[in-house]
Tab-separated table of C-alpha atoms in Angstrom:
chain	number	residue	atom	x	y	z
A	242	MET	CA	0.023	0.067	-0.041
A	243	ILE	CA	1.311	3.453	-0.831
A	244	LYS	CA	0.064	6.693	0.739
A	245	VAL	CA	1.098	10.120	-0.209
A	246	VAL	CA	0.842	12.654	2.718
A	247	LYS	CA	0.776	16.439	2.389
A	248	PHE	CA	1.072	18.828	5.276
A	249	GLY	CA	-0.123	22.267	5.291
A	250	GLY	CA	1.705	25.270	6.730
A	251	SER	CA	-0.054	25.281	10.077
A	252	SER	CA	0.953	21.638	10.495
A	253	LEU	CA	4.591	22.554	9.974
A	254	ALA	CA	4.796	26.091	11.557
A	255	ASP	CA	7.451	24.972	14.290
A	256	ALA	CA	9.355	22.096	15.609
A	257	VAL	CA	6.365	20.968	17.873
A	258	GLN	CA	4.118	20.741	14.833
A	259	ILE	CA	6.679	19.010	12.647
A	260	LYS	CA	7.271	16.482	15.448
A	261	LYS	CA	3.435	15.827	15.288
A	262	ALA	CA	3.658	15.399	11.594
A	263	GLY	CA	6.615	13.108	11.726
A	264	LYS	CA	5.033	10.822	14.245
A	265	ILE	CA	1.897	10.584	11.843
A	266	VAL	CA	4.235	9.689	8.935
A	267	LEU	CA	6.357	7.136	10.918
A	268	SER	CA	3.249	5.528	12.458
A	269	GLU	CA	2.364	3.810	8.979
A	270	GLU	CA	4.761	2.054	6.676
A	271	ALA	CA	2.497	3.020	3.857
A	272	ARG	CA	3.126	6.712	4.220
A	273	ARG	CA	6.144	6.743	1.817
A	274	TYR	CA	6.058	10.160	0.108
A	275	VAL	CA	5.735	13.450	1.941
A	276	VAL	CA	4.818	16.759	0.517
A	277	PRO	CA	5.404	19.755	2.840
A	278	SER	CA	4.254	23.347	2.710
A	279	ALA	CA	6.306	26.244	3.984
A	280	PRO	CA	5.989	26.947	7.705
A	281	GLY	CA	2.769	28.796	8.436
A	282	LYS	CA	1.831	30.965	11.397
A	283	ARG	CA	2.679	29.847	14.927
A	284	PHE	CA	0.095	32.122	16.521
A	285	SER	CA	-2.543	34.627	15.306
A	286	ASP	CA	-0.206	37.574	14.960
A	287	ASP	CA	2.714	35.636	13.354
A	288	THR	CA	3.826	35.880	9.877
A	289	LYS	CA	4.051	32.951	7.367
A	290	VAL	CA	7.420	32.237	6.072
A	291	THR	CA	6.202	32.687	2.496
A	292	ASP	CA	5.147	36.302	3.383
A	293	MET	CA	8.493	36.893	4.938
A	294	LEU	CA	10.134	35.778	1.734
A	295	TYR	CA	7.864	38.006	-0.385
A	296	ARG	CA	8.779	40.924	1.736
A	297	CYS	CA	12.498	40.232	1.612
A	298	TYR	CA	12.504	39.822	-2.090
A	299	GLY	CA	10.460	43.024	-2.441
A	300	ALA	CA	13.278	44.857	-0.599
A	301	ALA	CA	15.855	43.422	-2.819
A	302	VAL	CA	13.951	44.299	-5.986
A	303	LYS	CA	13.875	47.890	-4.765
A	304	GLU	CA	17.533	47.640	-3.995
A	305	LYS	CA	17.073	48.243	-0.352
A	306	LYS	CA	18.905	46.193	2.294
A	307	PHE	CA	17.395	42.871	2.723
A	308	THR	CA	20.004	40.745	4.508
A	309	GLU	CA	18.395	41.389	7.887
A	310	LEU	CA	15.074	40.225	6.732
A	311	LEU	CA	16.643	37.048	5.233
A	312	ALA	CA	18.483	36.506	8.574
A	313	ASP	CA	15.211	36.537	10.404
A	314	ILE	CA	13.955	33.842	8.005
A	315	GLN	CA	17.216	31.901	8.593
A	316	LYS	CA	16.786	32.229	12.272
A	317	ARG	CA	13.130	30.881	12.067
A	318	TYR	CA	14.494	27.678	10.334
A	319	GLN	CA	17.332	27.433	12.785
A	320	GLU	CA	14.761	27.410	15.692
A	321	ILE	CA	12.972	24.516	13.944
A	322	ILE	CA	16.187	22.570	13.431
A	323	GLU	CA	17.230	23.013	17.075
A	324	GLY	CA	13.806	22.057	18.327
A	325	LEU	CA	13.851	18.983	16.255
A	326	GLY	CA	17.354	18.018	17.536
A	327	ILE	CA	18.753	17.233	14.183
A	328	THR	CA	22.249	18.160	12.767
A	329	LEU	CA	21.703	20.192	9.648
A	330	SER	CA	23.161	23.489	8.277
A	331	LEU	CA	21.216	25.598	5.834
A	332	ASP	CA	24.143	28.189	5.574
A	333	GLU	CA	24.928	27.181	1.917
A	334	GLU	CA	21.191	27.336	0.891
A	335	PHE	CA	20.788	30.773	2.437
A	336	ALA	CA	23.940	31.991	0.803
A	337	THR	CA	22.574	30.915	-2.603
A	338	ILE	CA	19.233	32.576	-1.868
A	339	ARG	CA	20.981	35.797	-0.826
A	340	ASP	CA	22.974	35.851	-4.115
A	341	ASN	CA	19.829	35.077	-6.265
A	342	PHE	CA	17.830	37.723	-4.470
A	343	ALA	CA	20.547	40.265	-5.281
A	344	LYS	CA	20.345	39.148	-8.851
A	345	LYS	CA	16.487	39.653	-8.665
A	346	ILE	CA	15.931	36.111	-10.071
A	347	GLY	CA	12.232	36.284	-9.667
A	348	ARG	CA	9.265	36.406	-7.312
A	349	ASP	CA	8.319	32.738	-7.962
A	350	TYR	CA	11.814	31.739	-6.920
A	351	ALA	CA	11.485	33.696	-3.742
A	352	ALA	CA	8.088	32.310	-2.879
A	353	SER	CA	9.246	28.785	-3.403
A	354	ARG	CA	12.131	28.782	-0.951
A	355	GLY	CA	9.799	28.361	1.956
A	356	GLU	CA	8.663	24.834	0.742
A	357	TYR	CA	12.208	24.046	-0.573
A	358	LEU	CA	13.928	24.711	2.774
A	359	ASN	CA	11.242	23.166	4.835
A	360	GLY	CA	11.566	19.958	2.538
A	361	ARG	CA	15.244	19.885	3.370
A	362	VAL	CA	14.569	20.058	7.133
A	363	ILE	CA	11.757	17.390	7.061
A	364	ALA	CA	13.788	15.036	4.967
A	365	ALA	CA	16.592	15.202	7.470
A	366	TYR	CA	14.265	14.702	10.355
A	367	LEU	CA	12.452	11.694	8.796
A	368	GLY	CA	15.559	10.171	7.265
A	369	TYR	CA	13.927	10.267	3.854
A	370	GLU	CA	15.415	11.195	0.546
A	371	PHE	CA	14.976	14.832	-0.628
A	372	ILE	CA	13.843	15.431	-4.172
A	373	ASP	CA	13.823	19.013	-5.387
A	374	ALA	CA	10.359	19.733	-7.071
A	375	ALA	CA	12.208	21.675	-9.654
A	376	GLU	CA	13.620	18.471	-11.053
A	377	VAL	CA	10.344	16.679	-11.409
A	378	ILE	CA	7.496	19.210	-11.599
A	379	LYS	CA	7.527	20.500	-15.279
A	380	PHE	CA	6.231	23.775	-16.745
A	381	ASP	CA	6.564	24.990	-20.382
A	382	GLU	CA	8.311	28.127	-21.231
A	383	ASN	CA	5.002	30.259	-20.714
A	384	GLY	CA	4.460	28.933	-17.190
A	385	ASN	CA	1.787	26.356	-18.094
A	386	PHE	CA	1.837	23.041	-16.064
A	387	LEU	CA	2.880	20.019	-18.171
A	388	SER	CA	0.792	17.350	-16.703
A	389	GLU	CA	1.674	14.266	-18.702
A	390	GLU	CA	5.417	14.984	-18.921
A	391	THR	CA	5.473	15.651	-15.121
A	392	ASN	CA	3.754	12.378	-14.467
A	393	GLN	CA	6.258	10.462	-16.639
A	394	VAL	CA	9.293	12.118	-15.114
A	395	LEU	CA	8.037	11.888	-11.551
A	396	ALA	CA	6.854	8.214	-11.891
A	397	ASP	CA	10.239	7.126	-13.206
A	398	ARG	CA	12.143	9.102	-10.521
A	399	LEU	CA	9.981	7.802	-7.536
A	400	SER	CA	9.980	4.152	-8.803
A	401	LYS	CA	13.583	4.145	-7.701
A	402	VAL	CA	12.972	5.821	-4.344
A	403	GLU	CA	11.396	4.036	-1.425
A	404	ARG	CA	10.702	6.967	0.695
A	405	ALA	CA	11.015	10.761	-0.242
A	406	VAL	CA	10.108	14.288	0.663
A	407	ILE	CA	9.085	16.486	-2.417
A	408	PRO	CA	8.360	20.106	-1.639
A	409	GLY	CA	4.998	21.530	-2.596
A	410	PHE	CA	4.049	24.675	-4.580
A	411	TYR	CA	6.613	24.729	-7.261
A	412	GLY	CA	8.368	23.210	-10.288
A	413	ALA	CA	10.534	24.587	-13.169
A	414	ARG	CA	10.316	25.706	-16.740
A	415	PRO	CA	12.641	24.133	-19.265
A	416	ASP	CA	15.480	26.666	-18.651
A	417	GLY	CA	15.368	25.993	-14.943
A	418	THR	CA	13.463	28.996	-14.003
A	419	ILE	CA	11.241	28.337	-10.953
A	420	GLN	CA	7.513	28.529	-11.468
A	421	THR	CA	5.043	28.169	-8.786
A	422	PHE	CA	1.448	27.216	-8.795
A	423	SER	CA	-1.147	29.511	-7.470
A	424	ARG	CA	-1.305	29.963	-3.731
A	425	GLY	CA	-2.311	26.876	-1.848
A	426	GLY	CA	-0.549	24.842	-4.662
A	427	SER	CA	1.124	22.378	-2.336
A	428	ASP	CA	-2.281	20.599	-2.440
A	429	VAL	CA	-1.702	20.308	-6.072
A	430	THR	CA	1.738	18.866	-5.822
A	431	GLY	CA	0.569	16.296	-3.486
A	432	SER	CA	-2.155	15.221	-5.891
A	433	ILE	CA	0.445	14.972	-8.637
A	434	VAL	CA	2.754	12.768	-6.661
A	435	ALA	CA	-0.252	10.575	-5.706
A	436	ARG	CA	-1.066	10.140	-9.355
A	437	ALA	CA	2.588	9.408	-10.329
A	438	THR	CA	3.023	6.703	-7.681
A	439	HIS	CA	-0.453	5.127	-8.205
A	440	ALA	CA	-1.004	5.764	-4.517
A	441	ASP	CA	-3.796	3.971	-2.667
A	442	MET	CA	-4.568	7.193	-0.798
A	443	TYR	CA	-3.750	10.811	-0.829
A	444	GLU	CA	-3.811	12.150	2.761
A	445	ASN	CA	-4.109	15.926	3.136
A	446	TRP	CA	-3.258	16.998	6.625
A	447	THR	CA	-4.308	20.369	7.794
A	448	ASP	CA	-5.590	22.192	10.942
A	449	VAL	CA	-9.287	21.062	10.593
A	450	SER	CA	-10.944	17.556	10.791
A	451	GLY	CA	-12.100	17.584	7.255
A	452	PHE	CA	-15.071	19.288	5.610
A	453	LEU	CA	-18.040	20.619	7.615
A	454	ILE	CA	-21.554	20.756	6.548
A	455	ALA	CA	-21.751	24.476	6.898
A	456	ASP	CA	-19.597	27.446	7.639
A	457	PRO	CA	-18.535	27.385	11.517
A	458	ARG	CA	-18.742	31.205	11.447
A	459	ILE	CA	-22.349	30.916	10.813
A	460	ILE	CA	-23.309	27.533	12.495
A	461	LYS	CA	-22.052	26.825	15.877
A	462	ASN	CA	-20.178	23.414	15.876
A	463	PRO	CA	-21.512	22.180	12.614
A	464	LYS	CA	-21.368	18.487	11.862
A	465	GLY	CA	-18.522	16.994	9.884
A	466	ILE	CA	-18.863	15.358	6.455
A	467	GLU	CA	-17.684	11.686	6.585
A	468	ALA	CA	-17.643	11.179	2.866
A	469	ILE	CA	-18.120	13.417	-0.176
A	470	THR	CA	-17.874	12.798	-3.895
A	471	TYR	CA	-15.791	14.862	-6.290
A	472	LYS	CA	-18.973	16.351	-7.815
A	473	GLU	CA	-20.305	17.386	-4.440
A	474	LEU	CA	-16.943	18.890	-3.610
A	475	ARG	CA	-16.934	20.928	-6.837
A	476	GLU	CA	-20.333	22.230	-6.134
A	477	LEU	CA	-19.521	23.330	-2.524
A	478	SER	CA	-16.003	24.723	-3.440
A	479	TYR	CA	-17.570	26.676	-6.249
A	480	MET	CA	-19.730	28.413	-3.616
A	481	GLY	CA	-16.832	29.213	-1.289
A	482	ALA	CA	-16.351	26.013	0.931
A	483	SER	CA	-12.572	25.995	1.070
A	484	VAL	CA	-10.363	23.271	2.597
A	485	LEU	CA	-8.623	21.916	-0.446
A	486	HIS	CA	-7.257	23.675	-3.329
A	487	GLU	CA	-9.663	23.057	-6.225
A	488	ASP	CA	-7.029	22.111	-8.823
A	489	ALA	CA	-5.832	19.243	-6.468
A	490	ILE	CA	-8.859	17.178	-7.291
A	491	PHE	CA	-8.155	16.570	-11.083
A	492	PRO	CA	-4.766	14.574	-10.949
A	493	VAL	CA	-6.096	12.013	-8.411
A	494	ARG	CA	-9.588	11.854	-10.029
A	495	LYS	CA	-7.914	10.712	-13.338
A	496	GLU	CA	-6.512	7.744	-11.362
A	497	GLY	CA	-9.451	7.087	-9.031
A	498	ILE	CA	-7.476	7.830	-5.913
A	499	PRO	CA	-9.376	8.911	-2.822
A	500	ILE	CA	-8.332	11.922	-0.818
A	501	ASN	CA	-8.528	12.045	2.985
A	502	ILE	CA	-8.574	15.254	4.595
A	503	ARG	CA	-7.117	14.858	8.261
A	504	ASN	CA	-6.327	17.016	11.223
A	505	THR	CA	-2.658	17.136	12.236
A	506	ASN	CA	-3.688	17.992	15.837
A	507	ALA	CA	-6.351	15.307	15.965
A	508	PRO	CA	-4.951	12.375	14.085
A	509	GLU	CA	-7.419	9.934	15.723
A	510	GLU	CA	-10.317	11.533	13.835
A	511	LYS	CA	-11.098	9.995	10.574
A	512	GLY	CA	-11.748	13.207	8.772
A	513	THR	CA	-13.427	13.585	5.383
A	514	LEU	CA	-12.953	10.993	2.477
A	515	ILE	CA	-13.321	12.505	-0.998
A	516	VAL	CA	-14.129	9.825	-3.514
A	517	GLU	CA	-15.184	9.424	-7.248
A	518	GLY	CA	-18.399	7.633	-6.047
A	519	THR	CA	-19.559	5.683	-3.106
A	520	CYS	CA	-22.383	3.270	-2.064
A	521	ARG	CA	-22.147	4.770	1.461
A	522	LYS	CA	-25.521	6.089	2.425
A	523	PRO	CA	-25.057	9.674	3.536
A	524	LYS	CA	-25.950	10.231	7.263
A	525	TYR	CA	-28.070	13.253	6.237
A	526	THR	CA	-30.149	14.161	3.021
A	527	ILE	CA	-27.805	16.905	2.282
A	528	THR	CA	-23.974	16.675	2.246
A	529	GLY	CA	-23.296	20.409	2.646
A	530	ILE	CA	-24.390	23.992	2.606
A	531	ALA	CA	-22.381	26.863	1.208
A	532	GLY	CA	-22.952	30.327	-0.195
A	533	LYS	CA	-21.569	33.618	-1.470
A	534	ARG	CA	-22.685	37.218	-1.128
A	535	GLY	CA	-22.372	40.057	-3.552
A	536	PHE	CA	-24.671	39.262	-6.503
A	537	ALA	CA	-26.977	41.405	-8.507
A	538	SER	CA	-29.895	40.209	-10.858
A	539	ILE	CA	-30.988	41.747	-14.184
A	540	THR	CA	-34.521	40.619	-15.052
A	541	ILE	CA	-35.560	41.091	-18.673
A	542	GLU	CA	-39.312	41.076	-19.534
A	543	LYS	CA	-40.701	40.893	-22.977
A	544	ALA	CA	-44.024	39.503	-24.321
A	545	MET	CA	-43.589	36.322	-26.304
A	546	MET	CA	-39.822	36.162	-25.785
A	547	ASN	CA	-40.119	32.320	-25.769
A	548	SER	CA	-41.064	32.301	-29.401
A	549	GLU	CA	-38.230	34.743	-30.476
A	550	VAL	CA	-35.390	32.424	-31.706
A	551	GLY	CA	-31.892	33.496	-30.403
A	552	PHE	CA	-33.208	35.753	-27.675
A	553	GLY	CA	-31.196	34.275	-24.950
A	554	ARG	CA	-28.004	34.190	-27.100
A	555	LYS	CA	-28.487	37.972	-27.893
A	556	VAL	CA	-28.833	38.834	-24.210
A	557	LEU	CA	-25.794	36.716	-23.227
A	558	GLY	CA	-23.864	38.219	-26.083
A	559	VAL	CA	-24.184	41.750	-24.375
A	560	PHE	CA	-22.630	40.475	-21.140
A	561	GLU	CA	-19.869	38.651	-23.130
A	562	ASP	CA	-19.093	41.827	-25.068
A	563	GLU	CA	-18.502	43.550	-21.684
A	564	GLY	CA	-16.366	40.758	-20.272
A	565	ILE	CA	-19.049	39.709	-17.570
A	566	SER	CA	-19.797	36.026	-16.751
A	567	PHE	CA	-23.025	35.101	-15.392
A	568	GLU	CA	-23.698	32.735	-12.519
A	569	HIS	CA	-27.402	31.550	-13.042
A	570	MET	CA	-30.108	32.223	-15.476
A	571	PRO	CA	-33.508	31.209	-14.384
A	572	SER	CA	-36.374	32.027	-16.805
A	573	GLY	CA	-40.121	32.006	-17.447
A	574	ILE	CA	-42.240	32.360	-20.470
A	575	ASP	CA	-41.977	36.233	-20.779
A	576	THR	CA	-38.930	36.824	-18.388
A	577	MET	CA	-35.369	35.827	-17.971
A	578	THR	CA	-33.037	36.774	-15.121
A	579	ILE	CA	-29.355	36.936	-15.151
A	580	PHE	CA	-27.428	36.621	-11.957
A	581	VAL	CA	-23.860	38.243	-12.034
A	582	HIS	CA	-21.239	39.352	-9.507
A	583	GLN	CA	-22.276	42.833	-8.387
A	584	ASP	CA	-18.829	44.366	-8.397
A	585	GLU	CA	-18.167	43.184	-12.032
A	586	PHE	CA	-21.653	44.466	-13.174
A	587	GLU	CA	-21.546	47.883	-11.538
A	588	GLU	CA	-18.490	48.940	-13.748
A	589	HIS	CA	-20.504	48.177	-16.941
A	590	GLU	CA	-24.216	48.377	-16.041
A	591	GLN	CA	-25.076	51.239	-18.293
A	592	LYS	CA	-23.367	49.748	-21.294
A	593	VAL	CA	-25.111	46.458	-20.509
A	594	LEU	CA	-28.591	48.009	-20.228
A	595	ALA	CA	-28.078	49.924	-23.385
A	596	GLY	CA	-26.753	46.790	-25.183
A	597	ILE	CA	-29.781	44.761	-24.067
A	598	HIS	CA	-32.160	47.362	-25.356
A	599	ARG	CA	-30.392	47.409	-28.804
A	600	ALA	CA	-30.157	43.563	-28.918
A	601	VAL	CA	-33.654	42.551	-27.952
A	602	ASN	CA	-35.948	45.603	-27.383
A	603	PRO	CA	-37.325	44.409	-24.051
A	604	ASP	CA	-40.613	45.638	-22.533
A	605	ASP	CA	-38.925	46.248	-19.233
A	606	ILE	CA	-35.510	45.775	-17.429
A	607	GLU	CA	-35.407	45.515	-13.622
A	608	LEU	CA	-32.153	45.446	-11.395
A	609	GLU	CA	-31.754	44.153	-7.951
A	610	SER	CA	-28.609	44.343	-5.887
A	611	ASP	CA	-27.161	42.891	-2.652
A	612	LEU	CA	-28.187	39.352	-3.220
A	613	ALA	CA	-26.628	36.173	-2.160
A	614	LEU	CA	-26.546	32.648	-3.532
A	615	ILE	CA	-26.772	29.577	-1.390
A	616	ALA	CA	-26.003	25.907	-2.579
A	617	VAL	CA	-27.501	23.070	-0.818
A	618	VAL	CA	-25.653	19.982	-2.148
A	619	GLY	CA	-26.079	16.337	-1.523
A	620	ARG	CA	-26.240	12.955	-3.343
A	621	GLY	CA	-28.890	11.829	-0.893
A	622	MET	CA	-31.290	14.405	-2.392
A	623	ARG	CA	-31.745	12.212	-5.441
A	624	GLN	CA	-33.490	9.470	-3.366
A	625	THR	CA	-35.468	11.778	-1.033
A	626	ARG	CA	-38.796	13.291	-1.950
A	627	GLY	CA	-39.777	16.766	-1.151
A	628	THR	CA	-36.211	18.201	-0.531
A	629	ALA	CA	-37.189	21.532	-2.133
A	630	GLY	CA	-40.346	21.691	-0.276
A	631	ARG	CA	-38.619	21.322	3.030
A	632	ILE	CA	-36.119	24.085	1.949
A	633	PHE	CA	-38.933	26.395	1.177
A	634	SER	CA	-40.793	25.510	4.431
A	635	ALA	CA	-37.703	26.169	6.429
A	636	LEU	CA	-37.068	29.510	4.795
A	637	ALA	CA	-40.711	30.546	5.215
A	638	HIS	CA	-40.571	29.796	8.965
A	639	ALA	CA	-37.343	32.022	9.143
A	640	HIS	CA	-39.069	34.803	7.329
A	641	VAL	CA	-36.606	34.581	4.471
A	642	ASN	CA	-37.945	35.602	0.988
A	643	VAL	CA	-36.681	33.466	-1.889
A	644	LYS	CA	-35.570	35.541	-4.908
A	645	MET	CA	-34.565	32.469	-7.079
A	646	ILE	CA	-34.307	28.771	-7.096
A	647	ASP	CA	-32.441	26.627	-9.616
A	648	GLN	CA	-32.067	22.866	-9.478
A	649	GLY	CA	-29.340	21.123	-11.527
A	650	SER	CA	-30.213	18.342	-13.917
A	651	SER	CA	-27.953	16.035	-11.810
A	652	GLU	CA	-30.348	16.506	-8.720
A	653	LEU	CA	-27.142	16.947	-6.882
A	654	ASN	CA	-27.664	20.524	-5.871
A	655	ILE	CA	-30.260	23.324	-5.391
A	656	ILE	CA	-29.180	26.915	-5.640
A	657	ILE	CA	-31.250	29.568	-3.798
A	658	GLY	CA	-31.139	33.293	-4.176
A	659	VAL	CA	-31.904	35.488	-1.226
A	660	ARG	CA	-31.277	39.065	-0.036
A	661	GLU	CA	-27.860	39.513	1.596
A	662	HIS	CA	-29.367	40.569	4.939
A	663	ASP	CA	-31.200	37.081	4.884
A	664	PHE	CA	-28.023	35.093	4.096
A	665	GLU	CA	-27.131	33.732	7.598
A	666	ALA	CA	-30.664	33.242	8.652
A	667	ALA	CA	-31.288	31.168	5.423
A	668	ILE	CA	-28.289	28.900	6.045
A	669	LYS	CA	-29.271	28.415	9.640
A	670	ALA	CA	-32.771	27.486	8.735
A	671	ILE	CA	-31.652	24.989	6.088
A	672	TYR	CA	-29.070	23.354	8.429
A	673	ASP	CA	-31.685	23.092	11.178
A	674	ILE	CA	-34.173	21.303	9.218
A	675	PHE	CA	-31.828	18.813	7.530
A	676	VAL	CA	-29.342	18.153	10.345
A	677	ASN	CA	-30.684	19.198	13.712
A	678	THR	CA	-34.271	17.931	13.104
A	679	GLN	CA	-33.494	15.563	10.219
A	680	LEU	CA	-36.833	15.993	8.658
C-alpha cells in the first residue's frame, strides 16, 4: 500500500508541529512520500514564512537592504532545526538565496524557497530522501503546467526511491526558472505525486478535521462530512467552501485515488474522505451548505420572448461583450433573469443595459442588488422526496424571501437566491431542518 501525505503550513509551523507530523508519517509504513508546505503561522499575529520571503525579495528588487530580513527567515528555520534536535546546516542554501535575491531572479523563486527549505528540514528529520520539485514538476516556457510530462518524469524518479520528501507549490520551466502554482499549490503537488506513484490514498493533513456541513462562522459546531464525492466537492467549493485547493482534485480523479482530509492536531479523527463515487448512504439528506454574497440580478421582460429564436443568445452576448460572466439564468415564458457578480456588473451596468435594449428591445428591465446565492448539495437528495419543499418551508418559517431557485439536472444541488441580509438566517434554517431535526 502507498500513501502520499501532504502537510499544510499550520501543520509545519514550528518544531512541535513538525514532530506531530513526523509521528503521523512514521506510524504507518504505507506513508512513503511526503509533500510539505512552508512553515505557517505559529500564533494569530505571526507571519508565514512565504510572506516573509515576499517581503525580503520585495526589498531586494527595490535595491534596499534585505540581508536582515533574510537573517530573520534563517533564524526561524534554525529554531525549527534545534527544536527537532537534528544536525543540519542551511548556511549554503541561504547564501545561494541571498545571491539570487541580489540578482532579482524572480518572485516565484522567492516564494518557493519556503517549501524548499522546509523540505530539506523534514527530509533530514524523517531520514527520507529529498527530491527538489524543480527537477520533477514540469512547466513549459510560458508557465503552463505540463501534466503528462511531469507524471512520466516523476513516476520514473519515484519508482527508484522507497521514501522521499518532495516540496509542494513549485516546479521549473525548461530553462530551470522556478515556476509556482497559485497560492495553496502544495495541495496540487501532493495530488500530482499521488497520481505518479499510483497511490492507494492521498492524505491531506491540515488544521481542521475535514469538511464541515456548513460554515462554522455561521453555524455553531456544525457536523462534519464523513464522505463526499468529487462532484459534491466541486459544487461546494464553487460556492466558497474551502479546505482543499480546487486544482488538487483533477490529477487524483484521473486515477480514482481517494483523498482523505485529516487534522494534524487530532490524528485519531477519520476526517473527510473524497471519492469518485460511493455506495455509502449519507448520514443526512444533504452533504453540505455553502454560499456567497455580492450578487446582482438583471430581469428582462418581453412578451412572447419564448418564441423569439436567439433571444437568450443575444442577451448573453451583451454580457460577453463587456467581459461579464453570469452565474445563473432562471427564466419564465416572458422573463429571464441573469445573476452576476455585483462588483463586476456595476462597472459596466449602463453599457449592458443599453446593449440589451439594442439587442432585444425588451418591454422592461429590472435590476436588484445585494443578493446572495446558497448551494444546498447532496447525493442523498436524489433518493429523497420533497427536498425543495422542505427548504422552502424552513425559509418561510425563518421569514426569508426566496428570490430565485435553480435545481441542476443532476439533482445533486439546489441553488437559492436570497437578499444579503437574509443570508445567515437562510443557512441556519436549512441546516436546522436537515441536520438538527433531520426531517
